mmCIF file with all atom_site columns, C-alpha atoms in Angstrom:
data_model
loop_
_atom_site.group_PDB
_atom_site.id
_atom_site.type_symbol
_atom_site.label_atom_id
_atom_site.label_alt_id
_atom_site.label_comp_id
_atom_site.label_asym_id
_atom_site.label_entity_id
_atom_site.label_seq_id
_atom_site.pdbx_PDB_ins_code
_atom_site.Cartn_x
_atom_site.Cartn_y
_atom_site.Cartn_z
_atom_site.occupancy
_atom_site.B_iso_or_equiv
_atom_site.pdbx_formal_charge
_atom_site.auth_seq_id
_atom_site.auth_comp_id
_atom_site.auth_asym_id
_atom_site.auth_atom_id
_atom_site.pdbx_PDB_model_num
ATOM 1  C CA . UNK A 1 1  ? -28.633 -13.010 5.337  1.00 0.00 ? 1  UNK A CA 1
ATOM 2  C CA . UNK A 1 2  ? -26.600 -16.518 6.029  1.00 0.00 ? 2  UNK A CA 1
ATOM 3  C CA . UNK A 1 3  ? -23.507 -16.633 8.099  1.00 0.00 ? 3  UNK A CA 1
ATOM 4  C CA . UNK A 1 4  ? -20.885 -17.736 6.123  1.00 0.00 ? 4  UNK A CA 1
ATOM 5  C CA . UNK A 1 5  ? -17.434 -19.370 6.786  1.00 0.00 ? 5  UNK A CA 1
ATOM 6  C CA . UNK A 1 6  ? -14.297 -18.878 5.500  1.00 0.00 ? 6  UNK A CA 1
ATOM 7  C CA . UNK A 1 7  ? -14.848 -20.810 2.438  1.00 0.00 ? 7  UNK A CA 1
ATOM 8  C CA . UNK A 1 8  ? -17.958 -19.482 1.248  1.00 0.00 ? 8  UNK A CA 1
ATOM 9  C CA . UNK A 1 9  ? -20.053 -21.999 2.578  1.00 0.00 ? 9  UNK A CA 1
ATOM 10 C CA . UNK A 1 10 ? -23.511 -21.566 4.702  1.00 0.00 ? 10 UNK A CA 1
ATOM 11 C CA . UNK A 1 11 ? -23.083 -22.176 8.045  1.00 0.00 ? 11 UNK A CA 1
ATOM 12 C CA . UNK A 1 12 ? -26.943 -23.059 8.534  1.00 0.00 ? 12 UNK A CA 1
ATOM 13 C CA . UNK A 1 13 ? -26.710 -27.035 8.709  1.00 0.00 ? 13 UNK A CA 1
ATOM 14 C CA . UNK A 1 14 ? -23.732 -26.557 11.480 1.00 0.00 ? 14 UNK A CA 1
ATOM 15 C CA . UNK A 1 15 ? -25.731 -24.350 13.408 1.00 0.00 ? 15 UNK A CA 1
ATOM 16 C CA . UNK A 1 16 ? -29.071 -26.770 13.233 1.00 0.00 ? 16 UNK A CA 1
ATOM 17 C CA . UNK A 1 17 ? -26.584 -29.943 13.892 1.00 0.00 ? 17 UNK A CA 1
ATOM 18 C CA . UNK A 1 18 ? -25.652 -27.530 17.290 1.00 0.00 ? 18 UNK A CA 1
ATOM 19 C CA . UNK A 1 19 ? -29.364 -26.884 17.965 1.00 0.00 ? 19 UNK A CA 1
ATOM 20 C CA . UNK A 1 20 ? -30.030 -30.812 17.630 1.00 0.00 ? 20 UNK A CA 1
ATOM 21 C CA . UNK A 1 21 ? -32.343 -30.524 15.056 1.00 0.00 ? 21 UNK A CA 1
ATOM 22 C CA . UNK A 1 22 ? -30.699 -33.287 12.966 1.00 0.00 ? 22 UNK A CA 1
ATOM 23 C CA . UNK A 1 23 ? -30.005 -35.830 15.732 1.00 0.00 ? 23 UNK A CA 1
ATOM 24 C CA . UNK A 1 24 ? -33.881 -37.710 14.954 1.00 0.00 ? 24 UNK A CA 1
ATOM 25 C CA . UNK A 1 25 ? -34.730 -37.711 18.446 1.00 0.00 ? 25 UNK A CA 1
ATOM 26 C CA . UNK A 1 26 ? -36.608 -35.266 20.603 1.00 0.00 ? 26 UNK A CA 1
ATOM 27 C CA . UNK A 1 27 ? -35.078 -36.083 23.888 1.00 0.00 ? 27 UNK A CA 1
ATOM 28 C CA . UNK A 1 28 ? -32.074 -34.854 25.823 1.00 0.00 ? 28 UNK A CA 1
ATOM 29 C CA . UNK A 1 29 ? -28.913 -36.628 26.261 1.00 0.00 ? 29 UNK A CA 1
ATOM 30 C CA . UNK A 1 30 ? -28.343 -38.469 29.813 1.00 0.00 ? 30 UNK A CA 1
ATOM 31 C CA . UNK A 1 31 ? -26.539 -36.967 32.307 1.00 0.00 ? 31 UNK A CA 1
ATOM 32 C CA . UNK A 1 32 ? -23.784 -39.260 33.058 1.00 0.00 ? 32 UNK A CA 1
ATOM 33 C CA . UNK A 1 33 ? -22.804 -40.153 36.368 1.00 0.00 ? 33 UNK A CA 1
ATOM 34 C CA . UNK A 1 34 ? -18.456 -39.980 37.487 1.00 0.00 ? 34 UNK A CA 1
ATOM 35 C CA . UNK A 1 35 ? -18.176 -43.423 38.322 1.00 0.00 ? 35 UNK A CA 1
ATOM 36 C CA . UNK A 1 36 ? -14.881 -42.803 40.260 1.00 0.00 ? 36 UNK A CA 1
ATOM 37 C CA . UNK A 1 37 ? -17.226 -40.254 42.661 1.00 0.00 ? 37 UNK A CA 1
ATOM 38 C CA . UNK A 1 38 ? -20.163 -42.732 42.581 1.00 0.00 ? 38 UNK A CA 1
ATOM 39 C CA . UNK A 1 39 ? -18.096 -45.602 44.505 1.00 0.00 ? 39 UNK A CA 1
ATOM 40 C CA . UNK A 1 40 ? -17.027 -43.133 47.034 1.00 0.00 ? 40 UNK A CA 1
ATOM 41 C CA . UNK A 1 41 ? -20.080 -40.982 48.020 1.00 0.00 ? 41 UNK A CA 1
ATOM 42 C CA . UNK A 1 42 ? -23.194 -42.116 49.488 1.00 0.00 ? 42 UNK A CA 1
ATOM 43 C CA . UNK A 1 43 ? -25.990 -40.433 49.851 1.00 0.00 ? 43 UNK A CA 1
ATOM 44 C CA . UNK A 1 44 ? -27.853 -39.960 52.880 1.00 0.00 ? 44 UNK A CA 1
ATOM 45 C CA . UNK A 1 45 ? -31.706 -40.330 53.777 1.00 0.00 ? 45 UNK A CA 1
ATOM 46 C CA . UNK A 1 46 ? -31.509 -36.325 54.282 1.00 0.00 ? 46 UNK A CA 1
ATOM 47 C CA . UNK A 1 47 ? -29.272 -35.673 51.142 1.00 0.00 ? 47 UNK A CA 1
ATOM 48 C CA . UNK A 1 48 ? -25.961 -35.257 52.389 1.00 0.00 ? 48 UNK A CA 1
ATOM 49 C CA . UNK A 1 49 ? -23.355 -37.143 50.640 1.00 0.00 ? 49 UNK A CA 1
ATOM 50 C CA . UNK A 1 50 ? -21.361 -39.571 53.305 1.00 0.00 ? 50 UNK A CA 1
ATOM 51 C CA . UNK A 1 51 ? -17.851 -40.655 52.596 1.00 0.00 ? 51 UNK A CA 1
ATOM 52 C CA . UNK A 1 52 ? -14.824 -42.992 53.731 1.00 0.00 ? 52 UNK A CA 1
ATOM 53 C CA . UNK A 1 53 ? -11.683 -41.738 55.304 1.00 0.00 ? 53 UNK A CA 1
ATOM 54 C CA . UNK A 1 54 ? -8.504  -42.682 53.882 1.00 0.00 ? 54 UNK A CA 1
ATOM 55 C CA . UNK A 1 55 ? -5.466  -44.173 55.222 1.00 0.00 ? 55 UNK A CA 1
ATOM 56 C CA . UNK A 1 56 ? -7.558  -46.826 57.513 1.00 0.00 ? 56 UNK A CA 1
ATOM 57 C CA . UNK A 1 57 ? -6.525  -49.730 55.049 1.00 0.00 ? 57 UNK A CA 1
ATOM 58 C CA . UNK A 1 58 ? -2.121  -51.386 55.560 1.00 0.00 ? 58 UNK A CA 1
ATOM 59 C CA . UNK A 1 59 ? 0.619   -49.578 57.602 1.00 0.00 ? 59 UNK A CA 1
ATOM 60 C CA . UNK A 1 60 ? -1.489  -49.597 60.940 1.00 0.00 ? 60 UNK A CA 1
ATOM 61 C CA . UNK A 1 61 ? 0.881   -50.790 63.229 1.00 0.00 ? 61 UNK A CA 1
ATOM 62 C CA . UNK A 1 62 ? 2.414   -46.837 63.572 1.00 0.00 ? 62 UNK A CA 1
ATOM 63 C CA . UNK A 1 63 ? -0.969  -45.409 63.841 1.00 0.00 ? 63 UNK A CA 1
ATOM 64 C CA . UNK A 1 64 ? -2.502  -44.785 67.182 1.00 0.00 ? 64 UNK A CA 1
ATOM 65 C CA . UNK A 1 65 ? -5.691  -46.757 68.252 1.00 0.00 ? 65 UNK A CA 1
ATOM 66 C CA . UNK A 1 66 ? -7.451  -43.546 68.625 1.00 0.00 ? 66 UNK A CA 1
ATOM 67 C CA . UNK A 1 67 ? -6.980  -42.848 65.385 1.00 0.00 ? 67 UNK A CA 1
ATOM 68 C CA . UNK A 1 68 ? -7.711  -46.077 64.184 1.00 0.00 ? 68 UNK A CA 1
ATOM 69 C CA . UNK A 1 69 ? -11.191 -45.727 65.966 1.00 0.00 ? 69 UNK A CA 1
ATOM 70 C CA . UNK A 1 70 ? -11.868 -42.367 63.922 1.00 0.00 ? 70 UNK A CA 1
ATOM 71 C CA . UNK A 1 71 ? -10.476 -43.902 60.488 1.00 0.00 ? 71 UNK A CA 1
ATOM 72 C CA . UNK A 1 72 ? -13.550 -46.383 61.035 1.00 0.00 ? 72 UNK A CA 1
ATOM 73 C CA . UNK A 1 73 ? -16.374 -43.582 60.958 1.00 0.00 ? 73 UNK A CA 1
ATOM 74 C CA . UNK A 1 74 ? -17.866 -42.110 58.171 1.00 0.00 ? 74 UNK A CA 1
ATOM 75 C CA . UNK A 1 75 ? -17.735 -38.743 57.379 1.00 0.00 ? 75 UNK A CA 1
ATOM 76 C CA . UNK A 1 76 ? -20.249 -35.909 56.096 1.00 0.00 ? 76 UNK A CA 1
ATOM 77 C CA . UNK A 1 77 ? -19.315 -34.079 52.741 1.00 0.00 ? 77 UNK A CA 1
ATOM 78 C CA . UNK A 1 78 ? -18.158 -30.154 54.101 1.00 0.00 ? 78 UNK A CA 1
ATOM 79 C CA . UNK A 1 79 ? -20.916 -27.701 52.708 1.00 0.00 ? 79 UNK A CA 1
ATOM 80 C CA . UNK A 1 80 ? -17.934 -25.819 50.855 1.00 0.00 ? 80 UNK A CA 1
ATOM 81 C CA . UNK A 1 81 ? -17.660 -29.136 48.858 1.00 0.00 ? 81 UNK A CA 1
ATOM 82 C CA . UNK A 1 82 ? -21.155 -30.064 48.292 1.00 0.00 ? 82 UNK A CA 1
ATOM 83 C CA . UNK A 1 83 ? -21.778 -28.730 45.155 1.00 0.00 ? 83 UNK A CA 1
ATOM 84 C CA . UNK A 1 84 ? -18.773 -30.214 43.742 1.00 0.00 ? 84 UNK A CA 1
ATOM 85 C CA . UNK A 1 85 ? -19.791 -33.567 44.459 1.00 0.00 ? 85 UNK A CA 1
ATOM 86 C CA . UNK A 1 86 ? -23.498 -32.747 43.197 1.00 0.00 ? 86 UNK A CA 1
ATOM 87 C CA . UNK A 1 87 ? -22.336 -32.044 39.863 1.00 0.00 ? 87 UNK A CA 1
ATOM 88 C CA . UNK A 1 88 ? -20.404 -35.109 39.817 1.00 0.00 ? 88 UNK A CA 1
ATOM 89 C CA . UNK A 1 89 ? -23.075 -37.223 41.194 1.00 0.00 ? 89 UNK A CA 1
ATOM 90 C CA . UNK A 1 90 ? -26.266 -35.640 38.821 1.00 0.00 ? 90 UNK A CA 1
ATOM 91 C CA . UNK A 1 91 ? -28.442 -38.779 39.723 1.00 0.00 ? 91 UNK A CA 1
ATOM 92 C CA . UNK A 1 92 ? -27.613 -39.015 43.235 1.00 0.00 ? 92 UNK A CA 1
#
């Protein structure tokens, strides 16, 4: 039996178009990269994902020289976030 829709008609060529039968190519699509994640995350020789810290850029006349100092280190992506920024960054 065919699954039909609501007009009557077969729902077979939707369901092959789903399975990617009609797309002509036998290969996946690409994983795409977020490029907004991609310039901030860098990833490390041991696969940790390295980032910036913020506010380190105008307005540091107020801000201590301590915390200057730490503004100027990188940090290490929190395991509670790591998968997170995996997803966004498939390809590494």
């Amino acid at each position: 039996m065919v699954a039909l829709c609501a007009q009557g008609r077969s729902l077979l060529p939707y369901l092959f178009f789903e399975l990617n039968v009609y797309q002509g190519d036998d290969e996946m699509p690409k994983i795409k990269t977020n490029r907004a994640a991609a310039k901030r995350f860098k990833k490390t020789g041991t696969g940790k994902y390295k980032f910036r810290k913020s506010h380190a850029s105008h307005i540091l006349t107020k801000k201590t020289t301590k915390r200057k100092r730490s503004l100027r280190l990188d940090q290490i992506v929190d395991k509670s976030n790591m998968k997170e920024v995996k997803r966004l960054l498939p390809n590494g």
